[in-house]
Amino acid sequence: MFFHIKELQYHAKPDCPDPVFARRLQEVLGGQFGEITVAMQYLFQGWNVRGDGKYKDLLMDTATEELAHVEMLATMIARLLENAPMETLEQAMGDPVVAAIIGGSNPQHAIVTGLGAAPSDSNGYPWNGKYIAASGNLLADFRMNLTAESQGRLQVSRLYQMTNDRGVRDMLSWLLARDTMHQNQWIAAIRELEEKEGVIVPSTFPKECEIQAVSHVLYNFSRGDASACGPWAQGTAPDGGTFQYVAHPEPLAPAPQLPPAPPYVFDTPPHVLRDQNPGPHQPPMA
Amino acid sequence: MFFHIKELQYHAKPDCPDPVFARRLQEVLGGQFGEITVAMQYLFQGWNVRGDGKYKDLLMDTATEELAHVEMLATMIARLLENAPMETLEQAMGDPVVAAIIGGSNPQHAIVTGLGAAPSDSNGYPWNGKYIAASGNLLADFRMNLTAESQGRLQVSRLYQMTNDRGVRDMLSWLLARDTMHQNQWIAAIRELEEKEGVIVPSTFPKECEIQAVSHVLYNFSRGDASACGPWAQGTAPDGGTFQYVAHPEPLAPAPQLPPAPPYVFDTPPHVLRDQNPGPHQPPMA
Amino acid sequence: MFFHIKELQYHAKPDCPDPVFARRLQEVLGGQFGEITVAMQYLFQGWNVRGDGKYKDLLMDTATEELAHVEMLATMIARLLENAPMETLEQAMGDPVVAAIIGGSNPQHAIVTGLGAAPSDSNGYPWNGKYIAASGNLLADFRMNLTAESQGRLQVSRLYQMTNDRGVRDMLSWLLARDTMHQNQWIAAIRELEEKEGVIVPSTFPKECEIQAVSHVLYNFSRGDASACGPWAQGTAPDGGTFQYVAHPEPLAPAPQLPPAPPYVFDTPPHVLRDQNPGPHQPPMA
Amino acid sequence: MFFHIKELQYHAKPDCPDPVFARRLQEVLGGQFGEITVAMQYLFQGWNVRGDGKYKDLLMDTATEELAHVEMLATMIARLLENAPMETLEQAMGDPVVAAIIGGSNPQHAIVTGLGAAPSDSNGYPWNGKYIAASGNLLADFRMNLTAESQGRLQVSRLYQMTNDRGVRDMLSWLLARDTMHQNQWIAAIRELEEKEGVIVPSTFPKECEIQAVSHVLYNFSRGDASACGPWAQGTAPDGGTFQYVAHPEPLAPAPQLPPAPPYVFDTPPHVLRDQNPGPHQPPMA
Amino acid sequence: MFFHIKELQYHAKPDCPDPVFARRLQEVLGGQFGEITVAMQYLFQGWNVRGDGKYKDLLMDTATEELAHVEMLATMIARLLENAPMETLEQAMGDPVVAAIIGGSNPQHAIVTGLGAAPSDSNGYPWNGKYIAASGNLLADFRMNLTAESQGRLQVSRLYQMTNDRGVRDMLSWLLARDTMHQNQWIAAIRELEEKEGVIVPSTFPKECEIQAVSHVLYNFSRGDASACGPWAQGTAPDGGTFQYVAHPEPLAPAPQLPPAPPYVFDTPPHVLRDQNPGPHQPPMA
Amino acid sequence: MFFHIKELQYHAKPDCPDPVFARRLQEVLGGQFGEITVAMQYLFQGWNVRGDGKYKDLLMDTATEELAHVEMLATMIARLLENAPMETLEQAMGDPVVAAIIGGSNPQHAIVTGLGAAPSDSNGYPWNGKYIAASGNLLADFRMNLTAESQGRLQVSRLYQMTNDRGVRDMLSWLLARDTMHQNQWIAAIRELEEKEGVIVPSTFPKECEIQAVSHVLYNFSRGDASACGPWAQGTAPDGGTFQYVAHPEPLAPAPQLPPAPPYVFDTPPHVLRDQNPGPHQPPMA
């Protein structure tokens, strides 16, 4: 169960409205790696944990904080949109700033949300449930969490460079710090799980059921061998095996030949496929 | 530029057709963490690398291999669908196997693809470009790669348990081994990058621009303190800082008050929002 | 800012696992009118309100409760999935219950989420941000809220009929009651707003800018005149106007003729469109 | 069955081309609450009505009119795009109007549709079938209809403010009037249904199957009690019950504990979850 | 403008309800090549034609007929769902037909639409506006029309085989015939346009702006040369050129080297990319 | 199996960066008819062919070439984005070119991909698997291929007009030529199949199972008879039948009447539908 308090976790007030930046900021609210993603991801991971204890608690702590970040961003976007109507083309005459607003703002901020935030990204593509992972395997999921916090902090860093507004930068510097913490915490949790379980997910699948001869082989499928020089092509692998490099990979199975389709699916009939004459339009091949 | 050879990287031939398993197998072909995802993810990361060398080569090597896995899965699915029409309800009478096929197979395998594979997941949801990440920051992206290989191998492990067909299991044991390698390789590459750059993405964003006081703080937003017992709540953080635990987080900013909307957006007019009388239907509040 | 407490708002425990019902229950978790929809809808409406006071508070109260409903449903689904693997086709032999599970359960519950809930509907289609409305106009939005609670309660009612499990029914009876309250509350709020503003959204758009002659006209575009017998075809309209019925509507503007496309867009060239000869294959029309 | 006549229901001719406005106007053609939505929504509701009579007829009348509105908007957009190529960046030099066109127009209007309309919204997101509701319960559905007409008229009002073109405004003033009528008609129809059935959807679900003790309770889940002052917190509820206000809601069920996952799903193994030692990297907690 | 008449173009009445077939039939109602697709495609093509005359009229004629087909299918699906509740798992005991219904029917037909049709496909994926093409170039678009009618008739043929219901088959035999006509008509129209314009779309793009040396070359990018034996590898091409076959294609441009990213995007820094030492974990490469 | 070589099939190097054109060029990379579409379409068609030989080989040859085109476009977009940050609104002051960049570029190119390409279209909508067709019926599929190459070449033609950059135009002139070849090749292949099978897809469905009386009838559903003058309304049809024109089509089936819904779905109850009194608010109809 949740409770809401009306105060914000941190400030979310720009010095000035800026509808162009409002559009851009939507990316870290409702984009692939935005705050809705991490909030929902941690919630579903927490609810799906089969067992109790510190991992579940950590997930719920962080999920609940991310809801506060969604709130801060939604608030900031609404403020950036203050008094921001959609200008007409005429109004652009002689004024590049108006021209930039016409092009750089999101028309749905005016037409659809009435100067408010939306659960979508900087191009107006809606947030969706396929952005998240909650697999029941915490090591797999914490890697997704670390990814999301890494991609998210990267995006916030880029946004920080795209504004000079002190209020906006103040809020972003909060989010950057929290993303630093969240990267740190997921790395720490991943390390603990890897020490308990090993590094390969899932750890409990019996090794003899995979073809171990190729579990540590780098195949060179791209002309040139620059990839042979990395720590992934020789020496001890993270799971204790030994990396190998195969410079000229060969196929191990013949070219597939699918049998004809049964007539009741109305695929191209076998005789048409078989009849390999070039057809009446064309001279026979030399 | 690419070349195709007709032979398969490894066998993809079931002992028997099984349209129910064909539907399930679509998950690792066209699902969120299926082979199309890793193929496209590595391709776009490789093409977007600004610089040349071993990382780019490693990406292109692995991407090109994943195309071969897409091919193997598409071939396997087509073979699992051999002679698999859509049964009618009548045909289910007295035969639970037919009943199971009616329910467990994907109707689009018969109606749409004519007993072939589709670029979609086990529920028929199409693959889309939002599944992948290619951010230009290799550490962020390699974490996504490790995630995808972890979630992917987890799904293949589960699928392995859902079939007794030796041919299918043979192919899955190949994919499992390759996913082991790919987890190993991305871990090795991540470690190398972390040693060069440090663990926090992006490494080049100036620390003084984040609010460092909260870069290592775990806030307890969920009643109970089980999360205080983890390696993320005390001691040295992966980036060298010191974790702190805040048992009772407090908001740092006042409740937001948005100014009224301008009249030309036709939001609820301010006087309606201001007029807080309970309304004629109801007695005034005591 | 939010806090989480680990206890549930109400019980979410089935008597028995049932993976088929788990799939169906996803509809009211992650479907168009599921609990994620109302939670996100009320949150965004609350954050976007430009003004403070009871409406905003009501939105935040209800939004926060809906998060607890998402939690209850996610918990219930995880419990319904306990020990629910995906059966093989062989296992269906002779057992219609197994056959029903094979077909009626969601393969992603086993392959993707590892016996946990997902933010998607009963067909595995992911929740997305286009399900919600937060327009800044409370009367428009409260009508969406009333709709969502109506459609949602309807779906819960149907699900209630599809199970005999006492634990599941107990939880559904809680949700049904809360949906009753939420319908009641939005009706009460809508009535208050309508009394303050009038019934037509938006109330502040100047009437003289619409073509008032047709603001109360029912056009009969479908052969037959059954629609003439309703309260919408005569008498006083809700906004005080007088309904009219037009049995034989006529077009008021000529057929549109678009001018030719400029050559640089490479549309069909005008001379091809103009040249209306039937073409050499065909005899001229008699 | 349908017939088409080539004349338009009303004028759809701008004074001047304006590709920026063409992009914006797409919102009410192919957006969430655009004309395709209402046309398809009323069609599916009409076709799904189980029974005949005035409601079905009203739905078909209105659906058929909405097809004419889709036609008017598609025509208007094509005309707004006349001679509108996509300008190059060079052409923007010194001309803010060109700059505004570059940014404010939809590139797909030139590249994809060849100066024609598309079934998508103002950000190029395609219309989809999840925008509509057709549940078989007319009261639930008419509430959705009223919502769609309210959100739709709100959007048209905003668009009206964003142009000075007399031709465009003339068409919008037609749509505004028709939306006024449609709001009126759905309110009238809703009132009639509510009088026949009562206000809670679905009306036929037995009350004793919901937990009636909480059917009229407002829970205060958000700090502060502004929401206590509304007509939803006291007095008689629309369905005849009596509203209650609970200032300090308490959870009614214990924190959920999910049993361990079976080994064949390869979730995090129970011993890893149970073993709550902080791990070797970290000092034991004080 | 449109008019609706209540009678159907043709019969749409099954002998018996069949919820499993109802689910499958959704494919040709709301799937990629279903009737909504052709209706919307022809409408948008018709509205976007820049010029008047027989092509536009043909489009509007056919579009309007397709609306009648949507109506027939929606009606048929509602009738196939008559009295079709969602069975419980218990009810499957001993009855494979019930088991098949549990698995083979679409849960949303019961939970969401209340035994009515939905604008989605046989897996519940919603229809969307990206299924259609309306490019302004009639030859390009008529080819899409011919495709849609071909794929559509193919799907209807498959569905015909999946049912023995005489009423359903009667309706399908109508749709099959109409699809035959529509294939015929688009072929006839395409031939006429090709005779006027030539076969390459767009016909008006100046030939000297393409690299004509490769306009008729088949590159053999797949090992083996079976493709050399077709009418596309030699002889006169449809546009009058001469086909050529290149057995061993070579790249014509060097490997791309992207310059480093500017620091403000926080990509992987150039020194990390440049520093190609294998890293401290690993022995230097031999 | 695939191999990659690092060289490009053809040059992909602009004279100058241009972030606005980078956004537009995404259309033919990741849009509905972009290069990802044709690559994936030909791959899936090739893998799904049930039989071997020249058609399958042709598909794999062309698919593999299209992967090289995806690579060229991704490379070109990355180069067009060189040093292209997202400008701030302030920077637009006095400079329309900056204003145009603010509006005309895709914010995700800076925030999400770090100056790299993305698998999405010119509006940021992601590529998805529903863009392609691979039905198992080659004639149906080759028509889709011809369509895709026609729509694709049309889009490239339009893009060619939107830039003066010689490097960009050079690459586009390559793609234009290859699209010419691909249109030629699919036309040649279609002609061969049509000569073997006939023109109606699927050719093997028994004619007596369709209602042949209407297989060659053009119904005039749109007022006016311009469509009667085309080669589709009279004379010999492409399949050998004779076209007929019906000026005044009549419905052939009665208006549908659906029976009431069973009570357990909670649709509007039959008595409410039956009770056709106008309701207490309104005077009875005269």
mmCIF file of N, CA and C in Angstrom, chain A residues 18 20 23-24 27 96-97 100 103-104 121-123 125 155 158-159 162 164 221-223 249 251 257-259 261 266-269 272-273 275-281, chain F residues 1-7 47 49-52 54 86-90 92-93 99 103 106-108 110-112 114 126 135-138 192-193 195-197 204-205:
data_model
loop_
_atom_site.group_PDB
_atom_site.id
_atom_site.type_symbol
_atom_site.label_atom_id
_atom_site.label_comp_id
_atom_site.label_asym_id
_atom_site.label_seq_id
_atom_site.Cartn_x
_atom_site.Cartn_y
_atom_site.Cartn_z
ATOM 1 N N ASP A 18 10.026 27.177 -21.000
ATOM 2 C CA ASP A 18 10.772 26.827 -22.224
ATOM 3 C C ASP A 18 10.119 25.585 -22.832
ATOM 4 N N VAL A 20 10.380 24.202 -25.628
ATOM 5 C CA VAL A 20 11.257 23.320 -26.382
ATOM 6 C C VAL A 20 11.943 22.343 -25.436
ATOM 7 N N ARG A 23 9.606 19.601 -24.183
ATOM 8 C CA ARG A 23 9.491 18.452 -25.085
ATOM 9 C C ARG A 23 10.657 17.482 -24.884
ATOM 10 N N ARG A 24 11.865 18.035 -24.807
ATOM 11 C CA ARG A 24 13.037 17.178 -24.678
ATOM 12 C C ARG A 24 13.036 16.415 -23.356
ATOM 13 N N GLU A 27 11.727 12.866 -22.577
ATOM 14 C CA GLU A 27 12.464 11.622 -22.808
ATOM 15 C C GLU A 27 12.762 10.877 -21.506
ATOM 16 N N PRO A 96 13.188 34.346 -35.048
ATOM 17 C CA PRO A 96 13.654 32.960 -35.023
ATOM 18 C C PRO A 96 13.306 32.224 -33.736
ATOM 19 N N VAL A 97 13.159 32.951 -32.635
ATOM 20 C CA VAL A 97 12.800 32.246 -31.395
ATOM 21 C C VAL A 97 11.406 31.660 -31.525
ATOM 22 N N ALA A 100 11.649 28.708 -33.692
ATOM 23 C CA ALA A 100 12.189 27.546 -32.989
ATOM 24 C C ALA A 100 11.139 26.906 -32.092
ATOM 25 N N GLY A 103 8.720 24.813 -34.122
ATOM 26 C CA GLY A 103 9.231 23.525 -34.550
ATOM 27 C C GLY A 103 9.659 22.643 -33.402
ATOM 28 N N GLY A 104 10.181 23.231 -32.345
ATOM 29 C CA GLY A 104 10.826 22.412 -31.325
ATOM 30 C C GLY A 104 9.929 21.956 -30.210
ATOM 31 N N ASP A 121 7.535 9.942 -24.757
ATOM 32 C CA ASP A 121 8.917 10.382 -24.864
ATOM 33 C C ASP A 121 9.036 11.693 -25.636
ATOM 34 N N SER A 122 10.253 12.073 -26.004
ATOM 35 C CA SER A 122 10.467 13.383 -26.607
ATOM 36 C C SER A 122 9.933 13.479 -28.031
ATOM 37 N N ASN A 123 9.524 12.374 -28.621
ATOM 38 C CA ASN A 123 8.864 12.389 -29.917
ATOM 39 C C ASN A 123 7.374 12.081 -29.812
ATOM 40 N N TYR A 125 6.037 9.426 -28.504
ATOM 41 C CA TYR A 125 5.740 7.988 -28.517
ATOM 42 C C TYR A 125 5.417 7.556 -27.093
ATOM 43 N N GLN A 155 21.347 10.022 -20.521
ATOM 44 C CA GLN A 155 20.379 10.936 -21.141
ATOM 45 C C GLN A 155 20.234 12.217 -20.329
ATOM 46 N N ARG A 158 23.120 14.479 -21.042
ATOM 47 C CA ARG A 158 22.979 15.187 -22.315
ATOM 48 C C ARG A 158 21.980 16.331 -22.195
ATOM 49 N N LEU A 159 20.892 16.090 -21.488
ATOM 50 C CA LEU A 159 19.897 17.150 -21.311
ATOM 51 C C LEU A 159 20.486 18.318 -20.526
ATOM 52 N N MET A 162 21.956 20.861 -22.578
ATOM 53 C CA MET A 162 21.073 21.520 -23.540
ATOM 54 C C MET A 162 20.269 22.655 -22.924
ATOM 55 N N ASN A 164 20.549 26.202 -20.068
ATOM 56 C CA ASN A 164 21.299 27.034 -19.141
ATOM 57 C C ASN A 164 20.446 27.441 -17.955
ATOM 58 N N PHE A 221 33.094 -13.413 -37.388
ATOM 59 C CA PHE A 221 32.170 -13.391 -38.529
ATOM 60 C C PHE A 221 32.295 -12.115 -39.356
ATOM 61 N N SER A 222 33.230 -11.286 -39.002
ATOM 62 C CA SER A 222 33.369 -9.989 -39.656
ATOM 63 C C SER A 222 34.805 -9.881 -40.123
ATOM 64 N N ARG A 223 35.006 -9.618 -41.413
ATOM 65 C CA ARG A 223 36.351 -9.647 -41.971
ATOM 66 C C ARG A 223 37.298 -8.738 -41.194
ATOM 67 N N PRO A 249 35.129 -19.289 -38.966
ATOM 68 C CA PRO A 249 34.030 -20.179 -38.566
ATOM 69 C C PRO A 249 33.391 -20.872 -39.759
ATOM 70 N N PRO A 251 30.061 -23.422 -41.077
ATOM 71 C CA PRO A 251 28.720 -23.904 -40.706
ATOM 72 C C PRO A 251 28.792 -25.365 -40.286
ATOM 73 N N GLN A 257 16.158 -27.605 -45.955
ATOM 74 C CA GLN A 257 15.179 -27.816 -47.040
ATOM 75 C C GLN A 257 13.833 -28.089 -46.395
ATOM 76 N N LEU A 258 12.921 -27.183 -46.478
ATOM 77 C CA LEU A 258 11.610 -27.405 -45.883
ATOM 78 C C LEU A 258 10.747 -28.220 -46.833
ATOM 79 N N PRO A 259 10.020 -29.195 -46.306
ATOM 80 C CA PRO A 259 9.106 -29.969 -47.151
ATOM 81 C C PRO A 259 7.967 -29.088 -47.639
ATOM 82 N N ALA A 261 4.412 -27.380 -48.362
ATOM 83 C CA ALA A 261 3.265 -27.079 -47.507
ATOM 84 C C ALA A 261 2.085 -27.955 -47.910
ATOM 85 N N PHE A 266 -2.642 -23.216 -48.921
ATOM 86 C CA PHE A 266 -2.624 -22.387 -50.126
ATOM 87 C C PHE A 266 -1.337 -21.585 -50.287
ATOM 88 N N ASP A 267 -0.233 -22.138 -49.792
ATOM 89 C CA ASP A 267 1.056 -21.556 -50.127
ATOM 90 C C ASP A 267 1.291 -21.758 -51.626
ATOM 91 N N THR A 268 2.368 -21.232 -52.144
ATOM 92 C CA THR A 268 2.739 -21.506 -53.520
ATOM 93 C C THR A 268 2.794 -23.016 -53.718
ATOM 94 N N PRO A 269 2.087 -23.543 -54.713
ATOM 95 C CA PRO A 269 2.039 -25.009 -54.854
ATOM 96 C C PRO A 269 3.418 -25.568 -55.218
ATOM 97 N N VAL A 272 4.857 -25.369 -58.764
ATOM 98 C CA VAL A 272 5.331 -24.054 -59.199
ATOM 99 C C VAL A 272 6.752 -23.820 -58.695
ATOM 100 N N LEU A 273 6.993 -24.235 -57.462
ATOM 101 C CA LEU A 273 8.347 -24.085 -56.923
ATOM 102 C C LEU A 273 9.331 -24.991 -57.657
ATOM 103 N N ASP A 275 9.013 -26.328 -60.725
ATOM 104 C CA ASP A 275 9.173 -26.002 -62.141
ATOM 105 C C ASP A 275 10.100 -24.814 -62.256
ATOM 106 N N GLN A 276 11.358 -25.109 -62.528
ATOM 107 C CA GLN A 276 12.349 -24.034 -62.485
ATOM 108 C C GLN A 276 12.690 -23.489 -63.858
ATOM 109 N N ASN A 277 11.816 -23.777 -64.837
ATOM 110 C CA ASN A 277 12.060 -23.163 -66.131
ATOM 111 C C ASN A 277 11.966 -21.656 -65.999
ATOM 112 N N PRO A 278 12.790 -20.972 -66.752
ATOM 113 C CA PRO A 278 12.808 -19.515 -66.613
ATOM 114 C C PRO A 278 11.503 -18.844 -67.011
ATOM 115 N N GLY A 279 10.599 -19.580 -67.670
ATOM 116 C CA GLY A 279 9.328 -18.959 -68.023
ATOM 117 C C GLY A 279 9.343 -18.470 -69.463
ATOM 118 N N PRO A 280 8.169 -18.379 -70.068
ATOM 119 C CA PRO A 280 8.040 -18.100 -71.492
ATOM 120 C C PRO A 280 8.559 -16.732 -71.930
ATOM 121 N N HIS A 281 8.540 -15.730 -71.023
ATOM 122 C CA HIS A 281 9.007 -14.400 -71.407
ATOM 123 C C HIS A 281 10.479 -14.370 -71.798
ATOM 124 N N MET F 1 23.843 -18.822 -42.671
ATOM 125 C CA MET F 1 24.859 -18.139 -41.875
ATOM 126 C C MET F 1 25.327 -16.928 -42.662
ATOM 127 N N PHE F 2 25.819 -15.924 -41.961
ATOM 128 C CA PHE F 2 26.189 -14.681 -42.625
ATOM 129 C C PHE F 2 27.649 -14.319 -42.322
ATOM 130 N N PHE F 3 28.229 -13.581 -43.244
ATOM 131 C CA PHE F 3 29.525 -12.959 -42.990
ATOM 132 C C PHE F 3 29.424 -11.468 -43.264
ATOM 133 N N HIS F 4 30.219 -10.723 -42.535
ATOM 134 C CA HIS F 4 30.233 -9.279 -42.718
ATOM 135 C C HIS F 4 31.612 -8.854 -43.192
ATOM 136 N N ILE F 5 31.633 -7.949 -44.178
ATOM 137 C CA ILE F 5 32.913 -7.344 -44.474
ATOM 138 C C ILE F 5 32.775 -5.862 -44.208
ATOM 139 N N LYS F 6 33.857 -5.260 -43.806
ATOM 140 C CA LYS F 6 33.749 -3.913 -43.234
ATOM 141 C C LYS F 6 33.533 -2.836 -44.290
ATOM 142 N N GLU F 7 33.893 -3.121 -45.512
ATOM 143 C CA GLU F 7 33.686 -2.117 -46.545
ATOM 144 C C GLU F 7 32.187 -1.978 -46.830
ATOM 145 N N TRP F 47 13.337 -17.704 -45.602
ATOM 146 C CA TRP F 47 13.367 -18.797 -44.629
ATOM 147 C C TRP F 47 12.079 -19.605 -44.636
ATOM 148 N N VAL F 49 10.127 -20.189 -47.299
ATOM 149 C CA VAL F 49 9.827 -20.906 -48.547
ATOM 150 C C VAL F 49 9.888 -22.410 -48.311
ATOM 151 N N ARG F 50 8.826 -23.090 -48.641
ATOM 152 C CA ARG F 50 8.779 -24.553 -48.470
ATOM 153 C C ARG F 50 9.148 -25.204 -49.800
ATOM 154 N N GLY F 51 10.413 -25.341 -49.989
ATOM 155 C CA GLY F 51 10.959 -25.828 -51.251
ATOM 156 C C GLY F 51 12.230 -25.052 -51.456
ATOM 157 N N ASP F 52 13.005 -25.479 -52.432
ATOM 158 C CA ASP F 52 14.279 -24.833 -52.624
ATOM 159 C C ASP F 52 14.324 -24.269 -54.029
ATOM 160 N N LYS F 54 15.415 -21.330 -57.171
ATOM 161 C CA LYS F 54 15.812 -19.987 -57.567
ATOM 162 C C LYS F 54 15.060 -18.897 -56.811
ATOM 163 N N MET F 86 22.061 19.514 -29.445
ATOM 164 C CA MET F 86 20.749 20.125 -29.459
ATOM 165 C C MET F 86 20.915 21.553 -28.976
ATOM 166 N N GLU F 87 20.565 22.481 -29.817
ATOM 167 C CA GLU F 87 20.722 23.882 -29.477
ATOM 168 C C GLU F 87 19.672 24.282 -28.429
ATOM 169 N N THR F 88 20.007 25.324 -27.678
ATOM 170 C CA THR F 88 19.013 25.862 -26.752
ATOM 171 C C THR F 88 18.204 26.942 -27.458
ATOM 172 N N LEU F 89 17.084 27.244 -26.833
ATOM 173 C CA LEU F 89 16.184 28.241 -27.392
ATOM 174 C C LEU F 89 16.894 29.584 -27.530
ATOM 175 N N GLU F 90 17.692 29.940 -26.541
ATOM 176 C CA GLU F 90 18.450 31.203 -26.587
ATOM 177 C C GLU F 90 19.294 31.304 -27.848
ATOM 178 N N ALA F 92 18.749 30.371 -30.642
ATOM 179 C CA ALA F 92 17.974 30.657 -31.845
ATOM 180 C C ALA F 92 17.852 32.146 -32.124
ATOM 181 N N MET F 93 18.058 32.954 -31.099
ATOM 182 C CA MET F 93 17.875 34.399 -31.264
ATOM 183 C C MET F 93 18.661 34.912 -32.446
ATOM 184 N N ALA F 99 17.202 28.042 -35.462
ATOM 185 C CA ALA F 99 15.786 27.799 -35.186
ATOM 186 C C ALA F 99 15.291 26.578 -35.945
ATOM 187 N N GLY F 103 13.942 22.830 -34.440
ATOM 188 C CA GLY F 103 12.659 22.215 -34.733
ATOM 189 C C GLY F 103 12.757 21.004 -35.625
ATOM 190 N N ASN F 106 15.711 15.558 -34.744
ATOM 191 C CA ASN F 106 15.056 14.617 -33.845
ATOM 192 C C ASN F 106 15.762 14.656 -32.499
ATOM 193 N N PRO F 107 15.073 15.066 -31.434
ATOM 194 C CA PRO F 107 15.765 15.185 -30.146
ATOM 195 C C PRO F 107 16.412 13.873 -29.701
ATOM 196 N N GLN F 108 15.859 12.756 -30.114
ATOM 197 C CA GLN F 108 16.433 11.478 -29.691
ATOM 198 C C GLN F 108 17.793 11.219 -30.329
ATOM 199 N N ALA F 110 20.134 13.244 -30.305
ATOM 200 C CA ALA F 110 21.107 13.758 -29.344
ATOM 201 C C ALA F 110 20.958 13.068 -27.988
ATOM 202 N N ILE F 111 19.718 12.946 -27.508
ATOM 203 C CA ILE F 111 19.509 12.473 -26.129
ATOM 204 C C ILE F 111 19.664 10.966 -26.018
ATOM 205 N N VAL F 112 19.180 10.239 -26.998
ATOM 206 C CA VAL F 112 19.100 8.784 -26.867
ATOM 207 C C VAL F 112 20.238 8.053 -27.571
ATOM 208 N N GLY F 114 23.014 9.433 -29.040
ATOM 209 C CA GLY F 114 24.350 10.019 -28.987
ATOM 210 C C GLY F 114 24.934 10.256 -30.362
ATOM 211 N N PRO F 126 9.101 3.637 -33.824
ATOM 212 C CA PRO F 126 10.020 2.510 -34.046
ATOM 213 C C PRO F 126 9.557 1.555 -35.132
ATOM 214 N N SER F 135 3.999 -14.759 -46.252
ATOM 215 C CA SER F 135 2.794 -15.562 -46.116
ATOM 216 C C SER F 135 2.964 -17.008 -46.527
ATOM 217 N N GLY F 136 4.089 -17.342 -47.138
ATOM 218 C CA GLY F 136 4.234 -18.678 -47.696
ATOM 219 C C GLY F 136 3.734 -18.784 -49.127
ATOM 220 N N ASN F 137 2.993 -17.768 -49.573
ATOM 221 C CA ASN F 137 2.525 -17.758 -50.956
ATOM 222 C C ASN F 137 3.351 -16.719 -51.713
ATOM 223 N N LEU F 138 4.204 -17.196 -52.597
ATOM 224 C CA LEU F 138 5.188 -16.296 -53.201
ATOM 225 C C LEU F 138 4.560 -15.223 -54.074
ATOM 226 N N GLU F 192 6.387 -14.401 -64.147
ATOM 227 C CA GLU F 192 6.644 -15.837 -64.290
ATOM 228 C C GLU F 192 5.653 -16.652 -63.457
ATOM 229 N N LEU F 193 5.440 -16.221 -62.224
ATOM 230 C CA LEU F 193 4.490 -16.947 -61.377
ATOM 231 C C LEU F 193 3.075 -16.859 -61.933
ATOM 232 N N GLU F 195 2.206 -16.592 -64.977
ATOM 233 C CA GLU F 195 2.070 -17.486 -66.126
ATOM 234 C C GLU F 195 1.933 -18.943 -65.711
ATOM 235 N N LYS F 196 2.578 -19.291 -64.616
ATOM 236 C CA LYS F 196 2.474 -20.667 -64.124
ATOM 237 C C LYS F 196 1.154 -20.938 -63.415
ATOM 238 N N GLU F 197 0.666 -19.927 -62.697
ATOM 239 C CA GLU F 197 -0.429 -20.155 -61.750
ATOM 240 C C GLU F 197 -1.711 -19.433 -62.089
ATOM 241 N N THR F 204 -4.890 -21.872 -56.023
ATOM 242 C CA THR F 204 -5.335 -23.260 -55.835
ATOM 243 C C THR F 204 -6.657 -23.377 -55.096
ATOM 244 N N PHE F 205 -7.222 -22.275 -54.662
ATOM 245 C CA PHE F 205 -8.512 -22.366 -53.987
ATOM 246 C C PHE F 205 -9.585 -22.665 -55.031
#
